[in-house]
Amino acid sequence: SSTTLTLPRHHIRRKMSTRNYTYQPKPSGDGTQRSRSERPEKKKEDRPKGPAQTPKKEKPADMEKEVWPQIVDIGLNLTNGKFDRDRRQVLERALARNVQPMILTGTSMKASRKALELAQQHPGILYSTVGVHPHDASHCDDTTIESMRTLAKEKGVVAIGECGLDFNRMFSPQDVQEKWFAAQLELAVELQMPVFLHERDAHTSFVEILSRYRSKLVDVVVHCFTGTKEDIEKYLEMDCHIGFTGVIGNKNRGKHLRDILASKIIPLNRLMIETDAPFMTPYNMPRPPSDGRNEPYLLPWVLRTVAECYGESDEAIANATTETALKFFRIPHVKQ
């Protein structure tokens, strides 16, 4: 028996649409046919008046500044995979906004080595830290501190860290975090290097461990601060520096941080700014990145927010935070 195949109507229409047709010009008003090339162009005076299209919105004037004051990004995760596709362009955009130098954060031994490699490729522009983030503390072993000691002596390394405690996600057990936090503080005391610290939902334990070593540490910064005013007061009492990121500009999450800044309890010689890129994007800007990725060229938005809270100019806050950062990390001034 034979089977008859019936094509659906839409298929038949599609097949018909593939026929080749010859263009037939439509007749003009006088009955003759004109090709497209023969059609007269409209004179300018015949064209409709008014804008041909909706004008593009102008960028905010402050983002059009050609010269920004120098600002230092004290915390940049440039080794993060989100920068693999355009790492060079990321640096170019940052330098165009006068964000320099930038401190690359070491969050594991692998990341610390990669950060140092990048820093040595861009001397005077990039520097790095050596440390193990509390999330990765469970990967530490008997060789970790010796490896850190060797790496920390390399040219371009300016601090020990990122180390500390994070009881929010608990990617490493609490006792393991505390053990390696203390071990890295001991190394910083031995080498007399500043420490770049992380604390989240662990203030009490963090202060208890830090207080054992604080008198022997040269300088301490609690970076990416998101805690309370009481936490700030305790850190200042311990002679710590405080780092702020783009989260301060976020409408709800950053409100209490803006309130702290507006109270001016933090002396400008204890305050520094950072992106913590690709994280902590400043969403108070008119057009935040569509992919949510933060970059060091967005650091001026952190600067602007701090300036507004202090009632100071961008230049005043830029000069103060830059001076503080360069002194903290023992970095020579960049000639402008």
CSV table of C-alpha atoms in Angstrom, one decimal, residues 31-336:
chain,number,residue,atom,x,y,z
A,31,GLY,CA,2.5,56.5,-16.3
A,32,THR,CA,6.3,55.8,-16.9
A,33,GLN,CA,8.4,53.5,-14.9
A,34,ARG,CA,11.5,54.7,-13.0
A,35,SER,CA,14.2,52.6,-11.5
A,36,ARG,CA,15.3,53.2,-8.0
A,37,SER,CA,18.5,54.9,-9.2
A,38,GLU,CA,16.5,57.3,-11.3
A,39,ARG,CA,14.3,58.5,-8.5
A,40,PRO,CA,15.1,62.1,-7.6
A,41,GLU,CA,16.4,62.8,-4.1
A,42,LYS,CA,14.5,65.0,-1.8
A,43,LYS,CA,16.0,68.4,-1.4
A,44,LYS,CA,16.9,69.4,2.1
A,45,GLU,CA,14.2,72.0,2.2
A,46,ASP,CA,11.7,69.3,1.2
A,47,ARG,CA,12.7,67.0,4.0
A,48,PRO,CA,10.5,67.1,7.2
A,49,LYS,CA,11.8,69.5,9.7
A,50,GLY,CA,12.7,68.5,13.3
A,51,PRO,CA,15.0,65.8,14.6
A,52,ALA,CA,15.3,62.7,12.4
A,53,GLN,CA,15.5,60.5,15.5
A,54,THR,CA,15.2,60.7,19.2
A,55,PRO,CA,18.4,62.3,20.6
A,56,LYS,CA,20.5,60.2,22.8
A,57,LYS,CA,20.6,61.0,26.5
A,58,GLU,CA,23.6,62.8,27.6
A,59,LYS,CA,26.0,61.2,30.0
A,60,PRO,CA,26.1,62.8,33.5
A,61,ALA,CA,28.6,65.7,33.5
A,62,ASP,CA,30.6,64.3,36.3
A,63,MET,CA,31.4,61.2,34.3
A,64,GLU,CA,32.7,63.4,31.4
A,65,LYS,CA,35.6,64.7,33.4
A,66,GLU,CA,38.8,64.4,31.5
A,67,VAL,CA,41.0,64.6,34.5
A,68,TRP,CA,40.2,62.8,37.8
A,69,PRO,CA,42.3,63.1,40.9
A,70,GLN,CA,44.5,60.2,41.6
A,71,ILE,CA,42.8,57.5,43.7
A,72,VAL,CA,44.2,54.1,45.0
A,73,ASP,CA,42.2,50.9,44.7
A,74,ILE,CA,43.4,49.0,47.8
A,75,GLY,CA,41.5,45.8,46.9
A,76,LEU,CA,41.1,44.4,43.4
A,77,ASN,CA,40.6,40.7,42.6
A,78,LEU,CA,42.2,41.0,39.2
A,79,THR,CA,43.0,37.2,39.2
A,80,ASN,CA,39.3,36.4,39.2
A,81,GLY,CA,38.1,34.5,36.1
A,82,LYS,CA,35.6,37.2,35.3
A,83,PHE,CA,38.6,39.3,34.1
A,84,ASP,CA,40.2,36.6,31.9
A,85,ARG,CA,38.7,38.0,28.6
A,86,ASP,CA,39.7,41.6,28.9
A,87,ARG,CA,42.2,42.0,31.8
A,88,ARG,CA,44.4,44.5,29.8
A,89,GLN,CA,41.4,46.6,28.9
A,90,VAL,CA,40.3,46.7,32.5
A,91,LEU,CA,43.6,48.2,33.5
A,92,GLU,CA,43.5,50.7,30.6
A,93,ARG,CA,40.0,51.9,31.7
A,94,ALA,CA,41.2,52.2,35.3
A,95,LEU,CA,44.3,54.3,34.3
A,96,ALA,CA,42.1,56.5,32.1
A,97,ARG,CA,40.2,57.4,35.3
A,98,ASN,CA,43.5,57.9,37.2
A,99,VAL,CA,43.0,54.9,39.4
A,100,GLN,CA,46.5,54.0,40.3
A,101,PRO,CA,48.2,52.2,41.9
A,102,MET,CA,46.0,49.2,42.4
A,103,ILE,CA,46.5,46.5,45.0
A,104,LEU,CA,45.8,43.0,43.8
A,105,THR,CA,44.4,40.8,46.5
A,106,GLY,CA,45.8,37.3,47.2
A,107,THR,CA,43.0,35.1,48.4
A,108,SER,CA,44.8,31.7,48.1
A,109,MET,CA,48.3,30.6,47.4
A,110,LYS,CA,47.4,30.1,43.7
A,111,ALA,CA,45.8,33.5,43.5
A,112,SER,CA,48.7,35.1,45.4
A,113,ARG,CA,51.2,33.8,42.9
A,114,LYS,CA,49.1,35.0,40.0
A,115,ALA,CA,48.6,38.4,41.6
A,116,LEU,CA,52.3,38.8,42.1
A,117,GLU,CA,53.0,37.8,38.5
A,118,LEU,CA,50.6,40.5,37.3
A,119,ALA,CA,52.1,43.1,39.6
A,120,GLN,CA,55.6,42.4,38.3
A,121,GLN,CA,54.3,42.8,34.8
A,122,HIS,CA,53.1,46.3,35.7
A,123,PRO,CA,55.6,47.7,38.2
A,124,GLY,CA,54.5,51.0,39.9
A,125,ILE,CA,50.9,50.5,38.7
A,126,LEU,CA,50.0,47.1,40.3
A,127,TYR,CA,51.1,45.7,43.7
A,128,SER,CA,49.9,42.5,45.4
A,129,THR,CA,49.2,40.9,48.7
A,130,VAL,CA,49.9,37.3,49.8
A,131,GLY,CA,47.4,35.5,51.9
A,132,VAL,CA,44.6,32.9,52.3
A,133,HIS,CA,41.0,34.0,52.6
A,134,PRO,CA,39.0,32.4,55.4
A,135,HIS,CA,36.9,30.6,52.7
A,136,ASP,CA,40.0,28.7,51.6
A,137,ALA,CA,41.5,28.1,55.1
A,138,SER,CA,40.7,24.4,54.9
A,139,HIS,CA,43.2,24.1,52.0
A,140,CYS,CA,46.1,25.3,54.2
A,141,ASP,CA,48.7,22.7,55.2
A,142,ASP,CA,52.2,22.6,56.8
A,143,THR,CA,53.7,24.1,53.7
A,144,THR,CA,51.4,27.2,53.5
A,145,ILE,CA,53.2,29.6,55.8
A,146,GLU,CA,56.6,28.9,54.4
A,147,SER,CA,55.3,29.4,50.9
A,148,MET,CA,53.7,32.7,52.0
A,149,ARG,CA,57.0,33.8,53.6
A,150,THR,CA,58.9,33.2,50.4
A,151,LEU,CA,56.4,34.9,48.2
A,152,ALA,CA,56.0,37.9,50.6
A,153,LYS,CA,59.6,38.7,50.2
A,154,GLU,CA,59.3,39.3,46.5
A,155,LYS,CA,59.3,42.8,45.1
A,156,GLY,CA,55.8,44.1,44.6
A,157,VAL,CA,54.2,42.4,47.6
A,158,VAL,CA,53.0,45.0,50.0
A,159,ALA,CA,50.9,43.2,52.6
A,160,ILE,CA,49.8,39.9,54.1
A,161,GLY,CA,46.2,39.0,53.4
A,162,GLU,CA,43.5,38.7,52.6
A,163,CYS,CA,43.0,36.8,55.8
A,164,GLY,CA,40.5,36.8,58.7
A,165,LEU,CA,37.2,35.2,59.6
A,166,ASP,CA,33.9,34.7,57.8
A,167,PHE,CA,31.2,33.0,59.8
A,168,ASN,CA,28.5,33.9,57.3
A,169,ARG,CA,29.0,31.1,54.8
A,170,MET,CA,31.4,28.9,56.7
A,171,PHE,CA,33.2,27.5,53.7
A,172,SER,CA,35.9,26.4,56.1
A,173,PRO,CA,35.2,25.3,59.7
A,174,GLN,CA,35.4,28.0,62.4
A,175,ASP,CA,38.4,26.4,64.3
A,176,VAL,CA,40.3,26.1,61.0
A,177,GLN,CA,39.6,29.7,60.1
A,178,GLU,CA,40.8,30.9,63.5
A,179,LYS,CA,44.0,28.7,63.3
A,180,TRP,CA,45.1,30.1,59.9
A,181,PHE,CA,44.1,33.7,60.7
A,182,ALA,CA,46.4,33.6,63.7
A,183,ALA,CA,49.2,32.0,61.7
A,184,GLN,CA,49.1,34.7,59.1
A,185,LEU,CA,49.1,37.4,61.7
A,186,GLU,CA,52.2,35.8,63.2
A,187,LEU,CA,53.9,35.9,59.8
A,188,ALA,CA,53.0,39.6,59.4
A,189,VAL,CA,54.5,40.3,62.8
A,190,GLU,CA,57.7,38.4,61.8
A,191,LEU,CA,58.0,40.2,58.4
A,192,GLN,CA,56.7,43.6,59.8
A,193,MET,CA,54.3,43.9,57.0
A,194,PRO,CA,50.8,45.5,57.0
A,195,VAL,CA,47.8,43.1,57.0
A,196,PHE,CA,44.7,43.2,54.8
A,197,LEU,CA,41.9,41.7,56.8
A,198,HIS,CA,38.4,40.3,56.1
A,199,GLU,CA,35.7,40.0,58.7
A,200,ARG,CA,32.0,39.0,58.3
A,201,ASP,CA,29.6,38.0,61.0
A,202,ALA,CA,32.6,37.1,63.2
A,203,HIS,CA,33.4,40.4,65.0
A,204,THR,CA,33.9,39.0,68.5
A,205,SER,CA,36.3,36.2,67.6
A,206,PHE,CA,38.0,38.4,65.1
A,207,VAL,CA,38.7,41.1,67.7
A,208,GLU,CA,39.8,38.5,70.2
A,209,ILE,CA,42.4,37.0,67.9
A,210,LEU,CA,43.6,40.3,66.4
A,211,SER,CA,44.1,41.9,69.8
A,212,ARG,CA,46.7,39.2,70.7
A,213,TYR,CA,49.0,40.6,67.9
A,214,ARG,CA,47.9,44.2,67.3
A,215,SER,CA,50.6,45.8,69.4
A,216,LYS,CA,53.2,43.9,67.3
A,217,LEU,CA,51.6,44.5,63.9
A,218,VAL,CA,52.8,47.6,61.9
A,219,ASP,CA,49.4,48.4,60.2
A,220,VAL,CA,46.0,46.9,59.9
A,221,VAL,CA,43.1,47.5,57.5
A,222,VAL,CA,39.7,45.9,57.8
A,223,HIS,CA,38.7,45.9,54.2
A,224,CYS,CA,35.3,45.9,52.6
A,225,PHE,CA,33.6,47.0,55.8
A,226,THR,CA,29.9,46.3,56.1
A,227,GLY,CA,29.5,46.1,59.9
A,228,THR,CA,28.0,48.4,62.5
A,229,LYS,CA,29.0,51.7,64.0
A,230,GLU,CA,30.0,49.9,67.2
A,231,ASP,CA,32.4,47.6,65.1
A,232,ILE,CA,34.0,50.7,63.6
A,233,GLU,CA,34.5,52.3,67.0
A,234,LYS,CA,36.3,49.1,68.2
A,235,TYR,CA,38.5,48.9,65.2
A,236,LEU,CA,39.4,52.6,65.5
A,237,GLU,CA,40.2,52.0,69.2
A,238,MET,CA,42.6,49.2,68.0
A,239,ASP,CA,44.2,51.7,65.6
A,240,CYS,CA,42.9,50.0,62.5
A,241,HIS,CA,42.3,51.5,59.0
A,242,ILE,CA,38.9,50.9,57.3
A,243,GLY,CA,38.2,50.2,53.7
A,244,PHE,CA,34.9,51.0,51.9
A,245,THR,CA,33.6,49.6,48.6
A,246,GLY,CA,30.8,50.4,46.3
A,247,VAL,CA,28.2,48.9,48.6
A,248,ILE,CA,28.1,52.2,50.4
A,249,GLY,CA,26.2,53.7,47.5
A,250,ASN,CA,23.5,51.0,47.4
A,251,LYS,CA,20.2,52.4,48.4
A,252,ASN,CA,19.2,50.0,51.2
A,253,ARG,CA,22.2,47.9,52.0
A,254,GLY,CA,24.5,50.9,52.2
A,255,LYS,CA,22.4,53.3,54.2
A,256,HIS,CA,23.8,52.4,57.6
A,257,LEU,CA,27.3,52.7,56.1
A,258,ARG,CA,26.6,56.2,54.7
A,259,ASP,CA,25.2,57.2,58.1
A,260,ILE,CA,28.5,56.0,59.7
A,261,LEU,CA,30.5,58.0,57.1
A,262,ALA,CA,28.3,61.1,57.6
A,263,SER,CA,29.0,61.0,61.3
A,264,LYS,CA,32.6,61.6,60.5
A,265,ILE,CA,33.8,59.3,63.3
A,266,ILE,CA,36.5,57.9,60.9
A,267,PRO,CA,39.5,60.2,60.5
A,268,LEU,CA,40.5,60.6,56.9
A,269,ASN,CA,43.9,59.2,57.8
A,270,ARG,CA,42.2,56.0,58.7
A,271,LEU,CA,39.9,55.7,55.7
A,272,MET,CA,40.6,54.1,52.3
A,273,ILE,CA,38.5,53.2,49.3
A,274,GLU,CA,38.4,50.1,47.1
A,275,THR,CA,36.3,48.2,44.5
A,276,ASP,CA,36.8,44.6,45.6
A,277,ALA,CA,36.1,44.0,41.9
A,278,PRO,CA,34.5,42.1,40.3
A,279,PHE,CA,32.3,42.2,43.4
A,280,MET,CA,30.6,45.1,45.3
A,281,THR,CA,29.5,47.1,42.2
A,282,PRO,CA,28.3,50.6,43.0
A,283,TYR,CA,24.7,50.6,41.9
A,284,ASN,CA,24.2,54.3,42.7
A,285,MET,CA,25.6,55.1,39.3
A,286,PRO,CA,23.2,56.1,36.4
A,287,ARG,CA,24.0,53.0,34.3
A,288,PRO,CA,25.4,50.1,36.3
A,289,PRO,CA,27.2,47.4,34.3
A,290,SER,CA,24.6,45.2,32.6
A,291,ASP,CA,26.5,42.0,33.7
A,292,GLY,CA,27.0,43.3,37.2
A,293,ARG,CA,30.8,43.1,37.1
A,294,ASN,CA,32.6,45.7,39.0
A,295,GLU,CA,35.9,47.3,37.7
A,296,PRO,CA,38.5,49.6,39.2
A,297,TYR,CA,37.5,52.4,36.7
A,298,LEU,CA,34.2,52.6,38.7
A,299,LEU,CA,36.1,53.6,41.9
A,300,PRO,CA,35.3,57.3,41.4
A,301,TRP,CA,31.7,56.4,42.4
A,302,VAL,CA,32.9,55.2,45.8
A,303,LEU,CA,35.0,58.4,46.1
A,304,ARG,CA,31.9,60.5,45.2
A,305,THR,CA,29.8,58.8,47.8
A,306,VAL,CA,32.4,59.3,50.6
A,307,ALA,CA,32.8,62.9,49.5
A,308,GLU,CA,29.1,63.5,49.8
A,309,CYS,CA,28.9,61.9,53.2
A,310,TYR,CA,31.8,64.1,54.5
A,311,GLY,CA,30.5,67.2,52.8
A,312,GLU,CA,33.9,67.6,51.0
A,313,SER,CA,35.0,67.8,47.4
A,314,ASP,CA,36.0,64.8,45.3
A,315,GLU,CA,39.5,66.2,45.2
A,316,ALA,CA,39.8,66.6,49.0
A,317,ILE,CA,38.7,63.0,49.7
A,318,ALA,CA,40.8,61.7,46.8
A,319,ASN,CA,43.9,63.4,48.1
A,320,ALA,CA,43.3,62.2,51.7
A,321,THR,CA,42.5,58.6,50.9
A,322,THR,CA,45.4,58.4,48.4
A,323,GLU,CA,47.9,59.8,50.9
A,324,THR,CA,46.6,57.3,53.5
A,325,ALA,CA,46.8,54.3,51.1
A,326,LEU,CA,50.3,55.1,49.9
A,327,LYS,CA,51.6,55.5,53.4
A,328,PHE,CA,49.8,52.3,54.6
A,329,PHE,CA,51.3,50.1,51.9
A,330,ARG,CA,54.7,51.9,51.8
A,331,ILE,CA,54.3,52.8,48.1
A,332,PRO,CA,56.1,55.8,46.6
A,333,HIS,CA,54.0,58.6,45.3
A,334,VAL,CA,53.2,58.4,41.6
A,335,LYS,CA,54.3,61.4,39.6
A,336,GLN,CA,51.3,63.0,37.9
